mmCIF file of C-alpha atoms in Angstrom:
data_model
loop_
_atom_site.group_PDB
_atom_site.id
_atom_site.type_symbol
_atom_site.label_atom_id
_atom_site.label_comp_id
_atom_site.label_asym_id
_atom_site.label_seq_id
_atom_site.Cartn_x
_atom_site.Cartn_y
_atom_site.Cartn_z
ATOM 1 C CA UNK A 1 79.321 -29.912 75.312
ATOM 2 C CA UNK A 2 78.034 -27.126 73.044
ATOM 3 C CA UNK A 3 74.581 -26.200 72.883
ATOM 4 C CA UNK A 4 72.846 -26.991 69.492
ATOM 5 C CA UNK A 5 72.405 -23.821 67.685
ATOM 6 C CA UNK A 6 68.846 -22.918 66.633
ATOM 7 C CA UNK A 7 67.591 -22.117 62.806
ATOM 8 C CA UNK A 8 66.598 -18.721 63.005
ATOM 9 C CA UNK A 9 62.832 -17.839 62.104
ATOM 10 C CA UNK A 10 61.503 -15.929 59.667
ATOM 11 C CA UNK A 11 58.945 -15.048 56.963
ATOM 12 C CA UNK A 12 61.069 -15.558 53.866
ATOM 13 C CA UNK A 13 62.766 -19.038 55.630
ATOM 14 C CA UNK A 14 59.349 -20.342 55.551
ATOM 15 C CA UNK A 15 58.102 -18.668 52.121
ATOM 16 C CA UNK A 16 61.327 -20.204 50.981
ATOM 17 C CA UNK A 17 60.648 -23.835 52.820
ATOM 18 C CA UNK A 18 57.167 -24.005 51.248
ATOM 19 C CA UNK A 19 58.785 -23.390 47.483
ATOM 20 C CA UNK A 20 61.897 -26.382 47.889
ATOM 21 C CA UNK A 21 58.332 -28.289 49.305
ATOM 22 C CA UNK A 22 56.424 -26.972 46.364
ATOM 23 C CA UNK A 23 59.486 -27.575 43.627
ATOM 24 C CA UNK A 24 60.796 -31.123 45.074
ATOM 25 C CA UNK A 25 56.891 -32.235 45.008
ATOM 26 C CA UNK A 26 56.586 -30.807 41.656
ATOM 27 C CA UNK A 27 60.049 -32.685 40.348
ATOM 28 C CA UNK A 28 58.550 -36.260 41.692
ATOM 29 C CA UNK A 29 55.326 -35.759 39.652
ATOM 30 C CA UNK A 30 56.638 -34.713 36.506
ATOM 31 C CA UNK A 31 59.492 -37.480 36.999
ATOM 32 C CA UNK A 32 56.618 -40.010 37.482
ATOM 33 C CA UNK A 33 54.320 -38.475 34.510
ATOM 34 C CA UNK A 34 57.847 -39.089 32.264
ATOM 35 C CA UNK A 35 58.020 -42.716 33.249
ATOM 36 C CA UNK A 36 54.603 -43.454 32.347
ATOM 37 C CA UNK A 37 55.373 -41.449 28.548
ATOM 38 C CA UNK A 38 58.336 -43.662 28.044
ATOM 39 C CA UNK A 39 56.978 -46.829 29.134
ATOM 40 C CA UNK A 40 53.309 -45.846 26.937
ATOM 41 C CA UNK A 41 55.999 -45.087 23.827
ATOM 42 C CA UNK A 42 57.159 -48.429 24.231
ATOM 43 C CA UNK A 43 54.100 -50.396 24.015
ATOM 44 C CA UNK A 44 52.567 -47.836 20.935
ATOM 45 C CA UNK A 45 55.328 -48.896 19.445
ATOM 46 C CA UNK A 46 54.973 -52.548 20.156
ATOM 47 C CA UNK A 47 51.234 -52.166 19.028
ATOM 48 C CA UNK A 48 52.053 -50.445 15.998
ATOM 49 C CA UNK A 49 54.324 -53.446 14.633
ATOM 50 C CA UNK A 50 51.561 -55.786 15.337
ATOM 51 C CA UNK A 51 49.183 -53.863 13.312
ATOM 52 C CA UNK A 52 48.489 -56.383 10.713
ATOM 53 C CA UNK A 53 49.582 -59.424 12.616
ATOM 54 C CA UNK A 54 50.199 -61.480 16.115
ATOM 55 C CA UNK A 55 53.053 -59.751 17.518
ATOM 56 C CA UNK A 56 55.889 -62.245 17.650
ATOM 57 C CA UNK A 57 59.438 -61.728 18.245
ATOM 58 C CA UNK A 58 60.279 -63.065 15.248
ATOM 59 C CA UNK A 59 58.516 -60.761 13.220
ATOM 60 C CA UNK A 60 60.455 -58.043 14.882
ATOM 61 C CA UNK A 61 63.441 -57.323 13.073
ATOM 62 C CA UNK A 62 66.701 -57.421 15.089
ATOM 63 C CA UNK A 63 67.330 -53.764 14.695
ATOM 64 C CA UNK A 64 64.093 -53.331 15.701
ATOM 65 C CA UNK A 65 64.151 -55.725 18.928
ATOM 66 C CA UNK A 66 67.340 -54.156 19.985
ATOM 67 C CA UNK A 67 65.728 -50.066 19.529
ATOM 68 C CA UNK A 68 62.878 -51.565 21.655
ATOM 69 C CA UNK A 69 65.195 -53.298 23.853
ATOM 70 C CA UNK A 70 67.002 -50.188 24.785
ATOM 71 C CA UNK A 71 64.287 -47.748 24.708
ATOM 72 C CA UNK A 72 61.883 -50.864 27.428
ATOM 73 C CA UNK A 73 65.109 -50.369 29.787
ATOM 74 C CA UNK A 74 65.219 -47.070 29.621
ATOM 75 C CA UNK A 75 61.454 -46.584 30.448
ATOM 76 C CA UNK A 76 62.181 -49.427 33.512
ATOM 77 C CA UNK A 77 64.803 -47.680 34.759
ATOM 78 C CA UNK A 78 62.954 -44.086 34.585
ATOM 79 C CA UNK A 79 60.138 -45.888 36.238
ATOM 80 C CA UNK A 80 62.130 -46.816 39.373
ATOM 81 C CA UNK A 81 63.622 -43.606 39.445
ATOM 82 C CA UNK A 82 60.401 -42.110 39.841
ATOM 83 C CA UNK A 83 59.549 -44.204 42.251
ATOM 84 C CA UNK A 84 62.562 -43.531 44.261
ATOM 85 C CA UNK A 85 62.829 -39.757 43.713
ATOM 86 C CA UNK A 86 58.797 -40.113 45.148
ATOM 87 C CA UNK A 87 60.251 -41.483 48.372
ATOM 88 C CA UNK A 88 63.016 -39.538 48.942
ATOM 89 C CA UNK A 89 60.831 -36.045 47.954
ATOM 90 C CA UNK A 90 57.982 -37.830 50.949
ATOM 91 C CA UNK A 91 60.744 -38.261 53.398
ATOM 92 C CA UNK A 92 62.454 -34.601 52.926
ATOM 93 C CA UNK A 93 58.681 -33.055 52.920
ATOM 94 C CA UNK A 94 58.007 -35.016 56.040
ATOM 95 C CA UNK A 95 61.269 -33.841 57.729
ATOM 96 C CA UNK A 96 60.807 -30.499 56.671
ATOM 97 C CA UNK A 97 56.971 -30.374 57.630
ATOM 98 C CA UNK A 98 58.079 -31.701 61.219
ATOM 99 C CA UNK A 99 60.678 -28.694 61.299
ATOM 100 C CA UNK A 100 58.431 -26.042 60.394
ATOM 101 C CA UNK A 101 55.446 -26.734 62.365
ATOM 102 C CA UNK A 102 57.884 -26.630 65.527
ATOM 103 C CA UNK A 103 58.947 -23.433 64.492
ATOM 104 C CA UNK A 104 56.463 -21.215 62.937
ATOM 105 C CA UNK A 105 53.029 -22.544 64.834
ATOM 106 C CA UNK A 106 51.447 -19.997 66.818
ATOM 107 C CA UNK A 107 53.927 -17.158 65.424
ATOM 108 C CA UNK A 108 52.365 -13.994 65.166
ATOM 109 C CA UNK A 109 52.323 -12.515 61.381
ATOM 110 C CA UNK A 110 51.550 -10.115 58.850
ATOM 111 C CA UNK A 111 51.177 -11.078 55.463
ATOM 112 C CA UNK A 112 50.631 -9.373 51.993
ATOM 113 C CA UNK A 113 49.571 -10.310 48.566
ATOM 114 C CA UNK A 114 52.387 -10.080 45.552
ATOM 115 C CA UNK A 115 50.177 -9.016 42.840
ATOM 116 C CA UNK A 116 48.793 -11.466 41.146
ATOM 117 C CA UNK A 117 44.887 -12.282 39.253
ATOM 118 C CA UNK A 118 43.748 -14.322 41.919
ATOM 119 C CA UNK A 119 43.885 -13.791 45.733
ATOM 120 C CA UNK A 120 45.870 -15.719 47.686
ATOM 121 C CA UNK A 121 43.601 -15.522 50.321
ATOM 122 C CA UNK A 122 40.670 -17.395 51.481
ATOM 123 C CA UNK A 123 38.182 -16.685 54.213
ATOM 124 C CA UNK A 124 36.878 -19.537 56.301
ATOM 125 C CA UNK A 125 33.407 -19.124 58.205
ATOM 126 C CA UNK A 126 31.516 -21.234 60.711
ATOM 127 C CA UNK A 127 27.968 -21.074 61.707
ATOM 128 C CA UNK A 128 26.705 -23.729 63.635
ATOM 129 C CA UNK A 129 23.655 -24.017 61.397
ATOM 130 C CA UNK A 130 25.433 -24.252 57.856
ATOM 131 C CA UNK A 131 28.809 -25.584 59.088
ATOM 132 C CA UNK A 132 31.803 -23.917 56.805
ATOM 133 C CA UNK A 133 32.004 -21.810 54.301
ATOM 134 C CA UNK A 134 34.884 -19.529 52.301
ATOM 135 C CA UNK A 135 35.182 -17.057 49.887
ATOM 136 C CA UNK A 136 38.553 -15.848 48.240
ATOM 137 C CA UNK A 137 39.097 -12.529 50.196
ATOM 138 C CA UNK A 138 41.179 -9.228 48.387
ATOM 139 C CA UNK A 139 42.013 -7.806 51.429
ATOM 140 C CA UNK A 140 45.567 -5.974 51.217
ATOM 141 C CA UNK A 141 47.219 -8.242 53.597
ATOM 142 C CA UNK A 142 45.610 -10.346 56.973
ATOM 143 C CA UNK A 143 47.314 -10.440 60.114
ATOM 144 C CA UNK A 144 46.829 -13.867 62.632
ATOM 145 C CA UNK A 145 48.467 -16.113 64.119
ATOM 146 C CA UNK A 146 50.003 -19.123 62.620
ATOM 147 C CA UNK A 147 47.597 -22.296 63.342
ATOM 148 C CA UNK A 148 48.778 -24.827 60.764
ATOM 149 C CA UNK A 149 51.226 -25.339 58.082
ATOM 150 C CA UNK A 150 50.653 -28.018 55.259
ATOM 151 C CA UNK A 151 53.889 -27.744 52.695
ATOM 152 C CA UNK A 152 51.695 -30.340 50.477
ATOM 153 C CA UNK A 153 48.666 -28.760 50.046
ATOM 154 C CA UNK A 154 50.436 -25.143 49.739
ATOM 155 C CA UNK A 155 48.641 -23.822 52.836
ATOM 156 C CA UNK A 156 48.558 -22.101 55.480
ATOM 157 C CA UNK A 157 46.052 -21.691 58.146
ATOM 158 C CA UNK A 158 45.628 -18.351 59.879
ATOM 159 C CA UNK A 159 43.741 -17.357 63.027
ATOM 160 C CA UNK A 160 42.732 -13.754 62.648
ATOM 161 C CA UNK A 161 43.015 -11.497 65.421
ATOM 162 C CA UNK A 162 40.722 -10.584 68.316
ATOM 163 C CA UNK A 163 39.140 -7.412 66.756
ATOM 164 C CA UNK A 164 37.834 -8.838 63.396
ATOM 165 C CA UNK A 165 36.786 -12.146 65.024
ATOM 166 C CA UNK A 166 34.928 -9.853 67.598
ATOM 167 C CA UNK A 167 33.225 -7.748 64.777
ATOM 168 C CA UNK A 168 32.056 -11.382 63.246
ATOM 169 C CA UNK A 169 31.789 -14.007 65.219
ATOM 170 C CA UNK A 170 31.473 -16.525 62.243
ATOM 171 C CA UNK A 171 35.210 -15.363 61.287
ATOM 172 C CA UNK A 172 37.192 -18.681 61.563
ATOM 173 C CA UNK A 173 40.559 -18.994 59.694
ATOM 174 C CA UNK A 174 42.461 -17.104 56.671
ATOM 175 C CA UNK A 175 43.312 -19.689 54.305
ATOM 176 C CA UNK A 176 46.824 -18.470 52.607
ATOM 177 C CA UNK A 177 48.457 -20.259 49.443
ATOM 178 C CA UNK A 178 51.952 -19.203 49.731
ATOM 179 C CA UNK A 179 53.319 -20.448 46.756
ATOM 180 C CA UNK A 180 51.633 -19.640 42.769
ATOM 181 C CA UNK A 181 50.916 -23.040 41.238
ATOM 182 C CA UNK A 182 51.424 -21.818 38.414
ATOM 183 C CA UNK A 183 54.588 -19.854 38.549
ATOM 184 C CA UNK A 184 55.987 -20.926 41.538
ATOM 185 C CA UNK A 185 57.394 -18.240 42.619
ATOM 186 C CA UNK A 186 56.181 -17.019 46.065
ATOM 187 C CA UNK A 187 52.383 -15.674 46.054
ATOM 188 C CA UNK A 188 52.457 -13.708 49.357
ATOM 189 C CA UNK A 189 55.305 -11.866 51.276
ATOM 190 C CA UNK A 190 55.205 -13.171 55.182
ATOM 191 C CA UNK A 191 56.621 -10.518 58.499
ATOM 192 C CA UNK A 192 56.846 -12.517 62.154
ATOM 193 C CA UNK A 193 55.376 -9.572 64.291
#
């Protein structure tokens, strides 16, 4: 029996995995937000032809019924697809989330900052007086080892190393969006060291 051959590992593979996550998530919300504008136009339109009256069917002309007709489906029919292409983007995320945290969790890396007019970076502190705190951070690119991945939230969680958590003890995590919201298009370029 042949052994299973393992994904390779590496920095793009994962800037790349959080982007499908980042697109497919994307896709299911604007599919959802279409839905809703179809199935709205519908009802303004229903509304609008019972302006000066009780809406009744009647009233409706049969041109009319049948434009409404056809354009009620359609918004039904986007509305399930929605909800389907919701479930189905869930289940790949989850898969994918599953795959990525085995791999890539306590990986050593290097990362750096495409340009862009807000850092990608956040610094987390903890003092046991004041609890957490963070502060976007312009540093030229953190190094750290991989402590969590969340392809929803478009994070991921960085321990630094020894020598700048010595030099502050209150140094507790590098926050790092990987992918630009507004773009997206990759925010950061990741190296496995």
């Amino acid at each position: 029996m042949k052994k299973k051959q393992k994904t390779p590992v590496s920095g793009q593979l994962l800037v790349a995995d959080y982007q499908s996550a980042f697109i497919g998530l994307a896709t299911a919300q604007y599919a959802q937000a279409e839905a809703h504008r179809s199935e709205e136009a519908v009802v303004s339109e229903l509304q609008s032809l019972s302006s000066q009256s009780y809406l009744n069917p009647g009233s409706i002309s049969p041109v009319r019924q049948n434009d409404i007709g056809r354009a009620s489906v359609n918004a039904h029919v986007m509305k399930v697809q929605a909800e389907q292409l919701q479930q189905m983007s869930q289940q790949q995320l989850v898969a994918l989330q599953d795959q990525v945290s085995r791999d890539y969790i306590g990986k050593k890396v290097l990362i750096t900052p495409f340009e862009a007019s807000e850092s990608p970076f956040d610094t987390v502190w903890f003092n046991q007086q004041t609890g957490y705190r963070s502060n976007p951070n312009k540093k030229k690119n953190i190094k750290g080892t991989i402590t969590e991945i969340s392809l929803e939230k478009n994070l991921l969680v960085i321990k630094p190393t020894l020598f700048p958590r010595m030099i502050n003890g209150e140094l507790n995590a590098y926050f790092v969006y990987v992918i630009d919201p507004l773009t997206a298009q990759p925010a950061v370029e990741i190296q496995l060291v």
